[in-house]
PDB file of C-alpha atoms in Angstrom:
ATOM      1  CA  MET A   1      -9.889  12.679  14.963  1.00 45.00           C
ATOM      2  CA  ARG A   2      -6.586  11.110  13.464  1.00 46.00           C
ATOM      3  CA  SER A   3      -7.941  11.308   9.869  1.00 45.00           C
ATOM      4  CA  TYR A   4      -8.290  15.153  10.423  1.00 40.00           C
ATOM      5  CA  TYR A   5      -4.589  15.319  11.365  1.00 44.00           C
ATOM      6  CA  LEU A   6      -3.627  13.481   8.194  1.00 43.00           C
ATOM      7  CA  PHE A   7      -5.684  15.836   6.096  1.00 42.00           C
ATOM      8  CA  LEU A   8      -4.125  18.995   7.676  1.00 41.00           C
ATOM      9  CA  LEU A   9      -0.592  17.496   7.100  1.00 46.00           C
ATOM     10  CA  PHE A  10      -1.412  16.699   3.591  1.00 43.00           C
ATOM     11  CA  LEU A  11      -2.615  20.426   2.953  1.00 41.00           C
ATOM     12  CA  SER A  12       0.606  21.774   4.519  1.00 46.00           C
ATOM     13  CA  VAL A  13       2.860  19.612   2.333  1.00 43.00           C
ATOM     14  CA  ILE A  14       1.116  20.554  -0.833  1.00 41.00           C
ATOM     15  CA  SER A  15       1.183  24.327   0.065  1.00 40.00           C
ATOM     16  CA  ILE A  16       4.939  24.338   0.448  1.00 41.00           C
ATOM     17  CA  TYR A  17       5.838  22.001  -2.464  1.00 42.00           C
ATOM     18  CA  PRO A  18       6.099  24.569  -5.277  1.00 43.00           C
ATOM     19  CA  VAL A  19       8.308  27.115  -3.373  1.00 38.00           C
ATOM     20  CA  SER A  20      10.781  24.513  -2.068  1.00 40.00           C
ATOM     21  CA  ALA A  21      11.002  22.547  -5.291  1.00 41.00           C
ATOM     22  CA  SER A  22      11.996  25.585  -7.346  1.00 39.00           C
ATOM     23  CA  ALA A  23      14.294  27.251  -4.911  1.00 38.00           C
ATOM     24  CA  GLN A  24      16.432  24.172  -4.375  1.00 40.00           C
ATOM     25  CA  LYS A  25      17.026  22.770  -7.920  1.00 44.00           C
ATOM     26  CA  ASP A  26      20.611  23.472  -8.215  1.00 41.00           C
ATOM     27  CA  SER A  27      21.547  22.277  -4.705  1.00 47.00           C
ATOM     28  CA  SER A  28      23.106  18.999  -3.891  1.00 78.00           C
ATOM     29  CA  LEU A  29      20.391  18.948  -0.990  1.00 85.00           C
ATOM     30  CA  VAL A  30      17.049  19.101  -2.951  1.00 89.00           C
ATOM     31  CA  PHE A  31      13.632  19.637  -1.149  1.00 88.00           C
ATOM     32  CA  PHE A  32      10.652  17.974  -2.697  1.00 86.00           C
ATOM     33  CA  PRO A  33      12.645  16.557  -5.762  1.00 88.00           C
ATOM     34  CA  GLU A  34      10.460  16.099  -8.979  1.00 81.00           C
ATOM     35  CA  SER A  35      11.452  12.391  -9.276  1.00 83.00           C
ATOM     36  CA  ARG A  36      11.920   9.647  -6.751  1.00 89.00           C
ATOM     37  CA  LEU A  37      14.538   6.926  -6.194  1.00 93.00           C
ATOM     38  CA  TYR A  38      12.444   4.164  -4.849  1.00 95.00           C
ATOM     39  CA  PRO A  39       9.533   3.223  -6.983  1.00 93.00           C
ATOM     40  CA  VAL A  40       5.953   3.096  -5.721  1.00 93.00           C
ATOM     41  CA  VAL A  41       5.473  -0.665  -5.200  1.00 95.00           C
ATOM     42  CA  PHE A  42       1.739  -0.329  -6.128  1.00 95.00           C
ATOM     43  CA  LEU A  43       0.856  -4.069  -5.794  1.00 96.00           C
ATOM     44  CA  ASP A  44       1.558  -3.935  -2.070  1.00 97.00           C
ATOM     45  CA  PRO A  45      -1.906  -3.839  -0.580  1.00 96.00           C
ATOM     46  CA  LEU A  46      -0.618  -1.477   2.068  1.00 96.00           C
ATOM     47  CA  GLU A  47       1.257   1.037  -0.200  1.00 97.00           C
ATOM     48  CA  CYS A  48       0.505   4.653   0.293  1.00 96.00           C
ATOM     49  CA  GLN A  49      -1.210   5.521  -2.861  1.00 96.00           C
ATOM     50  CA  ILE A  50      -4.525   6.473  -4.559  1.00 96.00           C
ATOM     51  CA  MET A  51      -6.057   3.016  -5.573  1.00 96.00           C
ATOM     52  CA  GLY A  52      -9.498   1.237  -5.867  1.00 96.00           C
ATOM     53  CA  GLY A  53     -10.480  -2.257  -6.500  1.00 97.00           C
ATOM     54  CA  SER A  54     -13.532  -4.471  -6.652  1.00 95.00           C
ATOM     55  CA  TYR A  55     -13.324  -8.179  -6.210  1.00 96.00           C
ATOM     56  CA  PHE A  56     -15.356 -11.388  -5.749  1.00 94.00           C
ATOM     57  CA  LEU A  57     -14.161 -12.768  -2.438  1.00 93.00           C
ATOM     58  CA  PHE A  58     -14.321 -16.467  -1.731  1.00 92.00           C
ATOM     59  CA  GLN A  59     -14.201 -17.960   1.580  1.00 88.00           C
ATOM     60  CA  GLY A  60     -13.732 -21.550   2.754  1.00 78.00           C
ATOM     61  CA  ASN A  61     -17.062 -21.690   4.541  1.00 74.00           C
ATOM     62  CA  GLY A  62     -18.777 -20.863   1.256  1.00 69.00           C
ATOM     63  CA  ASP A  63     -19.816 -17.372   2.433  1.00 73.00           C
ATOM     64  CA  ASN A  64     -18.847 -15.529  -0.849  1.00 79.00           C
ATOM     65  CA  SER A  65     -19.350 -11.818  -1.316  1.00 83.00           C
ATOM     66  CA  LEU A  66     -18.424  -8.582  -3.369  1.00 91.00           C
ATOM     67  CA  TYR A  67     -15.619  -6.841  -1.536  1.00 93.00           C
ATOM     68  CA  SER A  68     -14.295  -3.514  -2.622  1.00 95.00           C
ATOM     69  CA  THR A  69     -11.227  -1.259  -1.352  1.00 96.00           C
ATOM     70  CA  VAL A  70     -10.713   2.429  -1.824  1.00 96.00           C
ATOM     71  CA  ASN A  71      -7.196   3.616  -0.662  1.00 97.00           C
ATOM     72  CA  LEU A  72      -6.497   7.336  -0.523  1.00 96.00           C
ATOM     73  CA  GLY A  73      -2.906   8.426   0.216  1.00 96.00           C
ATOM     74  CA  PHE A  74       0.387   9.461  -1.063  1.00 94.00           C
ATOM     75  CA  SER A  75       4.114   8.731  -0.737  1.00 93.00           C
ATOM     76  CA  MET A  76       6.404  11.569  -1.790  1.00 92.00           C
ATOM     77  CA  PRO A  77      10.176  12.447  -1.248  1.00 94.00           C
ATOM     78  CA  VAL A  78      10.664  15.371   1.104  1.00 94.00           C
ATOM     79  CA  PHE A  79      14.298  15.988   0.438  1.00 93.00           C
ATOM     80  CA  GLY A  80      17.141  14.143  -1.158  1.00 93.00           C
ATOM     81  CA  GLY A  81      20.879  14.499  -2.066  1.00 92.00           C
ATOM     82  CA  SER A  82      23.774  12.852  -3.726  1.00 88.00           C
ATOM     83  CA  GLY A  83      27.257  11.831  -2.874  1.00 82.00           C
ATOM     84  CA  ARG A  84      30.148  10.638  -5.192  1.00 81.00           C
ATOM     85  CA  ASN A  85      28.671   7.286  -5.970  1.00 87.00           C
ATOM     86  CA  ILE A  86      25.227   7.329  -4.298  1.00 93.00           C
ATOM     87  CA  LEU A  87      21.958   9.098  -4.267  1.00 95.00           C
ATOM     88  CA  TRP A  88      19.589   9.252  -1.279  1.00 95.00           C
ATOM     89  CA  GLU A  89      16.066  10.573  -0.359  1.00 96.00           C
ATOM     90  CA  PHE A  90      13.749  10.732   2.483  1.00 97.00           C
ATOM     91  CA  ASN A  91      10.227   9.874   1.891  1.00 96.00           C
ATOM     92  CA  PHE A  92       6.970  10.594   3.783  1.00 96.00           C
ATOM     93  CA  GLY A  93       3.679   8.580   3.169  1.00 96.00           C
ATOM     94  CA  THR A  94       0.275   8.520   4.702  1.00 96.00           C
ATOM     95  CA  ALA A  95      -2.943   6.495   3.771  1.00 97.00           C
ATOM     96  CA  ILE A  96      -6.390   5.698   4.584  1.00 97.00           C
ATOM     97  CA  PHE A  97      -7.503   2.076   3.517  1.00 97.00           C
ATOM     98  CA  SER A  98     -11.249   1.702   3.401  1.00 96.00           C
ATOM     99  CA  GLN A  99     -13.065  -1.621   2.771  1.00 95.00           C
ATOM    100  CA  PHE A 100     -16.680  -2.028   1.662  1.00 93.00           C
ATOM    101  CA  ASP A 101     -18.980  -5.110   1.165  1.00 88.00           C
ATOM    102  CA  LEU A 102     -22.200  -5.624  -0.794  1.00 82.00           C
ATOM    103  CA  ILE A 103     -24.967  -7.587   1.028  1.00 73.00           C
ATOM    104  CA  ARG A 104     -28.130  -9.072  -0.321  1.00 71.00           C
ATOM    105  CA  LYS A 105     -31.050  -8.556   1.954  1.00 69.00           C
ATOM    106  CA  GLU A 106     -33.985 -10.829   2.480  1.00 70.00           C
ATOM    107  CA  ASP A 107     -36.193  -8.847   0.166  1.00 69.00           C
ATOM    108  CA  GLY A 108     -33.738  -9.284  -2.680  1.00 66.00           C
ATOM    109  CA  THR A 109     -32.239  -5.933  -2.643  1.00 70.00           C
ATOM    110  CA  PHE A 110     -28.454  -5.028  -2.094  1.00 71.00           C
ATOM    111  CA  LEU A 111     -26.944  -2.861   0.439  1.00 74.00           C
ATOM    112  CA  ALA A 112     -23.427  -1.591   0.558  1.00 77.00           C
ATOM    113  CA  GLY A 113     -21.658  -0.827   3.835  1.00 86.00           C
ATOM    114  CA  LEU A 114     -18.481   0.251   5.181  1.00 90.00           C
ATOM    115  CA  ILE A 115     -16.590  -2.542   6.893  1.00 90.00           C
ATOM    116  CA  ASN A 116     -13.301  -0.894   8.139  1.00 92.00           C
ATOM    117  CA  ASN A 117     -10.813   1.970   7.987  1.00 94.00           C
ATOM    118  CA  ASP A 118      -7.063   1.410   8.403  1.00 95.00           C
ATOM    119  CA  PHE A 119      -4.795   4.320   8.901  1.00 96.00           C
ATOM    120  CA  LYS A 120      -1.125   4.409   8.048  1.00 97.00           C
ATOM    121  CA  LEU A 121       1.789   6.890   8.496  1.00 97.00           C
ATOM    122  CA  SER A 122       5.366   5.961   7.028  1.00 97.00           C
ATOM    123  CA  GLY A 123       8.866   7.474   6.777  1.00 97.00           C
ATOM    124  CA  ASP A 124      11.829   6.046   5.040  1.00 97.00           C
ATOM    125  CA  ILE A 125      15.334   6.689   3.963  1.00 97.00           C
ATOM    126  CA  SER A 126      16.371   5.140   0.648  1.00 97.00           C
ATOM    127  CA  VAL A 127      19.782   4.848  -0.897  1.00 97.00           C
ATOM    128  CA  ARG A 128      20.625   4.067  -4.464  1.00 96.00           C
ATOM    129  CA  GLU A 129      23.922   3.016  -6.052  1.00 96.00           C
ATOM    130  CA  GLY A 130      23.597   2.195  -9.660  1.00 94.00           C
ATOM    131  CA  ASN A 131      20.644  -0.186  -9.998  1.00 96.00           C
ATOM    132  CA  ASN A 132      20.778  -1.178  -6.361  1.00 98.00           C
ATOM    133  CA  LEU A 133      18.409   0.380  -3.845  1.00 98.00           C
ATOM    134  CA  LEU A 134      18.059  -0.052  -0.032  1.00 98.00           C
ATOM    135  CA  ARG A 135      15.189   1.251   1.998  1.00 98.00           C
ATOM    136  CA  LEU A 136      14.889   1.627   5.725  1.00 98.00           C
ATOM    137  CA  ARG A 137      11.377   2.357   6.818  1.00 98.00           C
ATOM    138  CA  THR A 138       9.289   2.841   9.973  1.00 98.00           C
ATOM    139  CA  LEU A 139       5.545   2.825   9.966  1.00 97.00           C
ATOM    140  CA  HIS A 140       2.291   3.043  12.177  1.00 97.00           C
ATOM    141  CA  ILE A 141      -0.953   1.227  11.308  1.00 96.00           C
ATOM    142  CA  SER A 142      -4.169   1.439  13.150  1.00 94.00           C
ATOM    143  CA  SER A 143      -7.463  -0.324  12.403  1.00 91.00           C
ATOM    144  CA  HIS A 144     -11.143   0.984  13.064  1.00 88.00           C
ATOM    145  CA  LEU A 145     -14.202  -0.852  12.300  1.00 85.00           C
ATOM    146  CA  GLY A 146     -16.748   1.057  10.129  1.00 83.00           C
ATOM    147  CA  ASP A 147     -19.957   2.401  11.346  1.00 73.00           C
ATOM    148  CA  ASP A 148     -22.003   0.195   9.179  1.00 75.00           C
ATOM    149  CA  TYR A 149     -20.244  -2.925  10.419  1.00 74.00           C
ATOM    150  CA  LEU A 150     -20.579  -2.007  13.899  1.00 72.00           C
ATOM    151  CA  GLN A 151     -24.384  -1.388  13.635  1.00 71.00           C
ATOM    152  CA  ARG A 152     -24.892  -4.800  12.040  1.00 73.00           C
ATOM    153  CA  HIS A 153     -22.543  -6.719  14.401  1.00 69.00           C
ATOM    154  CA  GLY A 154     -22.011  -4.479  17.510  1.00 64.00           C
ATOM    155  CA  ASP A 155     -23.348  -7.011  19.891  1.00 56.00           C
ATOM    156  CA  SER A 156     -20.862  -9.779  18.735  1.00 58.00           C
ATOM    157  CA  ILE A 157     -17.600  -8.224  17.599  1.00 63.00           C
ATOM    158  CA  THR A 158     -15.190  -5.741  18.836  1.00 63.00           C
ATOM    159  CA  ASN A 159     -11.768  -4.319  17.716  1.00 66.00           C
ATOM    160  CA  ASP A 160      -9.139  -6.578  19.175  1.00 71.00           C
ATOM    161  CA  LYS A 161      -6.183  -4.177  18.302  1.00 74.00           C
ATOM    162  CA  THR A 162      -4.189  -6.788  16.212  1.00 77.00           C
ATOM    163  CA  VAL A 163      -3.789  -4.316  13.540  1.00 84.00           C
ATOM    164  CA  ASN A 164      -2.572  -1.463  15.569  1.00 91.00           C
ATOM    165  CA  TYR A 165       1.238  -1.548  15.708  1.00 95.00           C
ATOM    166  CA  GLU A 166       4.506   0.147  14.672  1.00 97.00           C
ATOM    167  CA  GLN A 167       6.989  -1.647  12.386  1.00 98.00           C
ATOM    168  CA  ALA A 168      10.597  -1.082  11.118  1.00 98.00           C
ATOM    169  CA  ASP A 169      11.569  -2.927   7.838  1.00 98.00           C
ATOM    170  CA  LEU A 170      14.492  -3.110   5.542  1.00 98.00           C
ATOM    171  CA  THR A 171      13.969  -3.777   1.830  1.00 98.00           C
ATOM    172  CA  TYR A 172      16.586  -4.340  -1.004  1.00 98.00           C
ATOM    173  CA  LEU A 173      15.346  -3.546  -4.534  1.00 98.00           C
ATOM    174  CA  LYS A 174      17.188  -4.222  -7.845  1.00 98.00           C
ATOM    175  CA  MET A 175      16.184  -2.182 -10.964  1.00 97.00           C
ATOM    176  CA  TYR A 176      16.382  -3.632 -14.333  1.00 94.00           C
ATOM    177  CA  GLY A 177      15.496  -0.704 -16.615  1.00 91.00           C
ATOM    178  CA  ASN A 178      11.779  -0.130 -15.793  1.00 89.00           C
ATOM    179  CA  ASN A 179      11.460  -3.502 -14.082  1.00 95.00           C
ATOM    180  CA  TYR A 180      12.372  -4.470 -10.501  1.00 97.00           C
ATOM    181  CA  TRP A 181      12.617  -7.118  -8.047  1.00 98.00           C
ATOM    182  CA  TYR A 182      12.629  -6.712  -4.284  1.00 98.00           C
ATOM    183  CA  ALA A 183      12.917  -8.676  -0.984  1.00 98.00           C
ATOM    184  CA  GLY A 184      12.900  -7.444   2.627  1.00 98.00           C
ATOM    185  CA  ALA A 185      12.110  -8.281   6.221  1.00 98.00           C
ATOM    186  CA  GLY A 186      10.214  -6.350   9.049  1.00 98.00           C
ATOM    187  CA  TYR A 187       9.858  -6.466  12.777  1.00 98.00           C
ATOM    188  CA  ILE A 188       7.084  -4.877  14.938  1.00 97.00           C
ATOM    189  CA  TYR A 189       8.765  -2.923  17.660  1.00 96.00           C
ATOM    190  CA  THR A 190       5.583  -1.924  19.628  1.00 94.00           C
ATOM    191  CA  ILE A 191       6.214  -2.911  23.294  1.00 91.00           C
ATOM    192  CA  HIS A 192       2.560  -4.083  23.872  1.00 88.00           C
ATOM    193  CA  VAL A 193       1.365  -5.661  20.724  1.00 88.00           C
ATOM    194  CA  PHE A 194      -1.511  -8.142  20.100  1.00 87.00           C
ATOM    195  CA  ARG A 195       0.280  -9.534  17.098  1.00 90.00           C
ATOM    196  CA  GLU A 196       3.212 -11.719  16.005  1.00 94.00           C
ATOM    197  CA  ARG A 197       6.197  -9.554  15.141  1.00 96.00           C
ATOM    198  CA  PHE A 198       8.212 -10.912  12.190  1.00 98.00           C
ATOM    199  CA  SER A 199       7.494 -10.652   8.492  1.00 98.00           C
ATOM    200  CA  LEU A 200       9.132 -11.232   5.025  1.00 98.00           C
ATOM    201  CA  GLN A 201       8.166  -9.702   1.760  1.00 98.00           C
ATOM    202  CA  THR A 202       9.297 -10.243  -1.906  1.00 98.00           C
ATOM    203  CA  GLY A 203       7.819  -9.474  -5.379  1.00 98.00           C
ATOM    204  CA  GLY A 204       8.531  -7.853  -8.671  1.00 98.00           C
ATOM    205  CA  LEU A 205       7.405  -5.879 -11.742  1.00 97.00           C
ATOM    206  CA  MET A 206       7.924  -6.630 -15.434  1.00 97.00           C
ATOM    207  CA  ASN A 207       6.913  -4.289 -18.057  1.00 94.00           C
ATOM    208  CA  PHE A 208       6.731  -5.041 -21.852  1.00 91.00           C
ATOM    209  CA  ARG A 209       5.285  -3.914 -25.183  1.00 87.00           C
ATOM    210  CA  GLU A 210       5.642  -0.374 -24.054  1.00 85.00           C
ATOM    211  CA  SER A 211       5.022   2.699 -26.157  1.00 85.00           C
ATOM    212  CA  LYS A 212       4.992   6.392 -25.332  1.00 82.00           C
ATOM    213  CA  LEU A 213       1.401   6.373 -24.311  1.00 88.00           C
ATOM    214  CA  LEU A 214       0.687   2.661 -23.293  1.00 92.00           C
ATOM    215  CA  GLY A 215       2.490  -0.223 -21.675  1.00 93.00           C
ATOM    216  CA  TYR A 216       1.580  -3.538 -20.373  1.00 96.00           C
ATOM    217  CA  PHE A 217       2.877  -5.199 -17.176  1.00 96.00           C
ATOM    218  CA  ALA A 218       2.705  -8.228 -14.867  1.00 98.00           C
ATOM    219  CA  GLY A 219       3.688  -8.260 -11.322  1.00 98.00           C
ATOM    220  CA  VAL A 220       3.380 -10.084  -7.874  1.00 98.00           C
ATOM    221  CA  ASP A 221       3.704  -9.119  -4.260  1.00 98.00           C
ATOM    222  CA  ILE A 222       4.182 -11.942  -1.638  1.00 98.00           C
ATOM    223  CA  LYS A 223       4.189 -11.514   2.199  1.00 98.00           C
ATOM    224  CA  PHE A 224       5.069 -14.159   4.873  1.00 98.00           C
ATOM    225  CA  LEU A 225       3.852 -12.945   8.073  1.00 97.00           C
ATOM    226  CA  GLU A 226       4.445 -14.662  11.445  1.00 97.00           C
ATOM    227  CA  GLU A 227       0.965 -13.542  12.430  1.00 94.00           C
ATOM    228  CA  ASN A 228      -0.307 -15.879   9.521  1.00 94.00           C
ATOM    229  CA  ARG A 229       1.994 -18.734  10.421  1.00 94.00           C
ATOM    230  CA  PHE A 230       4.379 -17.735   7.440  1.00 97.00           C
ATOM    231  CA  ASN A 231       1.613 -18.985   5.018  1.00 96.00           C
ATOM    232  CA  PRO A 232       2.086 -16.886   1.911  1.00 97.00           C
ATOM    233  CA  ASP A 233      -0.248 -13.886   1.116  1.00 98.00           C
ATOM    234  CA  ILE A 234       0.061 -13.637  -2.855  1.00 98.00           C
ATOM    235  CA  ARG A 235      -1.244 -10.838  -4.852  1.00 98.00           C
ATOM    236  CA  ALA A 236      -0.516 -11.279  -8.670  1.00 98.00           C
ATOM    237  CA  ALA A 237      -1.687  -8.885 -11.416  1.00 98.00           C
ATOM    238  CA  PHE A 238      -1.663  -8.465 -15.097  1.00 98.00           C
ATOM    239  CA  GLY A 239      -2.689  -5.107 -16.711  1.00 97.00           C
ATOM    240  CA  PHE A 240      -1.791  -1.822 -18.656  1.00 95.00           C
ATOM    241  CA  ASN A 241      -0.741   1.587 -17.848  1.00 94.00           C
ATOM    242  CA  LEU A 242      -1.600   4.889 -19.536  1.00 93.00           C
ATOM    243  CA  LYS A 243       1.334   7.181 -19.747  1.00 88.00           C
ATOM    244  CA  ARG A 244       2.136  10.924 -19.711  1.00 83.00           C
ATOM    245  CA  LYS A 245       5.663  12.037 -20.715  1.00 76.00           C
ATOM    246  CA  ASN A 246       6.579   8.367 -20.937  1.00 75.00           C
ATOM    247  CA  GLU A 247       5.867   7.939 -17.305  1.00 79.00           C
ATOM    248  CA  PRO A 248       2.835   5.775 -15.853  1.00 83.00           C
ATOM    249  CA  LEU A 249      -0.196   7.914 -15.086  1.00 90.00           C
ATOM    250  CA  ILE A 250      -2.943   5.476 -14.496  1.00 95.00           C
ATOM    251  CA  ARG A 251      -2.643   1.761 -14.028  1.00 96.00           C
ATOM    252  CA  ILE A 252      -5.553  -0.723 -14.528  1.00 97.00           C
ATOM    253  CA  TRP A 253      -5.322  -4.334 -13.975  1.00 98.00           C
ATOM    254  CA  ALA A 254      -6.928  -7.652 -13.265  1.00 98.00           C
ATOM    255  CA  GLU A 255      -5.779  -9.419 -10.076  1.00 98.00           C
ATOM    256  CA  TYR A 256      -5.861 -12.629  -8.116  1.00 98.00           C
ATOM    257  CA  TYR A 257      -5.200 -12.695  -4.254  1.00 98.00           C
ATOM    258  CA  SER A 258      -4.742 -15.591  -2.020  1.00 97.00           C
ATOM    259  CA  GLY A 259      -4.160 -15.458   1.738  1.00 96.00           C
ATOM    260  CA  CYS A 260      -5.556 -13.561   4.706  1.00 96.00           C
ATOM    261  CA  VAL A 261      -7.266 -10.176   4.148  1.00 94.00           C
ATOM    262  CA  PRO A 262      -4.560  -7.618   4.471  1.00 95.00           C
ATOM    263  CA  TYR A 263      -6.713  -5.018   6.128  1.00 94.00           C
ATOM    264  CA  SER A 264      -8.910  -4.838   9.409  1.00 89.00           C
ATOM    265  CA  THR A 265      -9.093  -7.030  12.483  1.00 86.00           C
ATOM    266  CA  ILE A 266     -12.020  -9.047  11.264  1.00 85.00           C
ATOM    267  CA  GLU A 267     -11.093 -12.710  10.845  1.00 85.00           C
ATOM    268  CA  TYR A 268     -11.999 -14.167   7.545  1.00 87.00           C
ATOM    269  CA  GLY A 269      -9.510 -17.189   7.589  1.00 89.00           C
ATOM    270  CA  ARG A 270      -7.828 -17.923   4.352  1.00 93.00           C
ATOM    271  CA  ILE A 271      -9.568 -16.341   1.405  1.00 95.00           C
ATOM    272  CA  ASN A 272      -9.299 -15.893  -2.404  1.00 96.00           C
ATOM    273  CA  TRP A 273     -10.369 -12.832  -4.492  1.00 97.00           C
ATOM    274  CA  LEU A 274     -10.558 -12.066  -8.121  1.00 97.00           C
ATOM    275  CA  GLY A 275     -11.358  -8.804  -9.574  1.00 97.00           C
ATOM    276  CA  ALA A 276     -10.063  -5.572 -11.090  1.00 98.00           C
ATOM    277  CA  ALA A 277      -8.336  -2.358  -9.720  1.00 98.00           C
ATOM    278  CA  MET A 278      -6.845   0.867 -10.756  1.00 97.00           C
ATOM    279  CA  ALA A 279      -4.129   3.138  -9.222  1.00 97.00           C
ATOM    280  CA  ILE A 280      -3.168   6.730 -10.111  1.00 93.00           C
ATOM    281  CA  ALA A 281       0.549   7.564 -10.015  1.00 84.00           C
ATOM    282  CA  LEU A 282       1.344  10.865  -8.212  1.00 71.00           C
ATOM    283  CA  LYS A 283       5.137  10.321  -8.644  1.00 60.00           C
TER     284      LYS A 283
END
């Protein structure tokens, strides 16, 4: 039912966007501004964006598989303004993170199935002074096992609610032209939670060999979760972006991930994956 609410909210935002944006262009308080202050950190696995990836997943017990993600969502500035020395904006984001696996059956055929869906809602206030940005964000995440997975394992596994929580985090980001570096900390404030509460995050993006239509980049996102005993979850990528009006439109990259799976309540232990992904930039 929650997915229907998200869809209706998405439609309402899209329907009022053109009117509000054009009516407020000359005001210090702008509704639905055309550009955003805080960049989309697309290498964060839980970023609200349109993204898909397919990976070879390697587990310590030798049970390797093909693992795919499809993330449908957006994060956009709702309104913003400016003062004498600072700019600020309020952003709203929502996303559905779906994961799929590919299983080889005894007769040698392959069967794809839905493992899990995670839902996210977020809101943040970002402030920028020069090349320095500060973001205060709150978010909700809930996790729901997929129908295919429940049919295969319904007698042996249930949703233990460890990925149902609300969190607040504060992140500092430093811009260097089109490049950036960030660091922040988060705390789960849900009263009754089946999860450790504290987390740290850092990472960065470097663009190089850029032209009007094409650019290359390398980046990394690293999380330290108390839930995972602060062992780092590392996502590193190298790829290129296709541009429109000198802004990234589509990003395609090869990536390596090491850590705990960032989605679902299913316990994989420490894993590694290697594969390719693509994201579409809405803002």
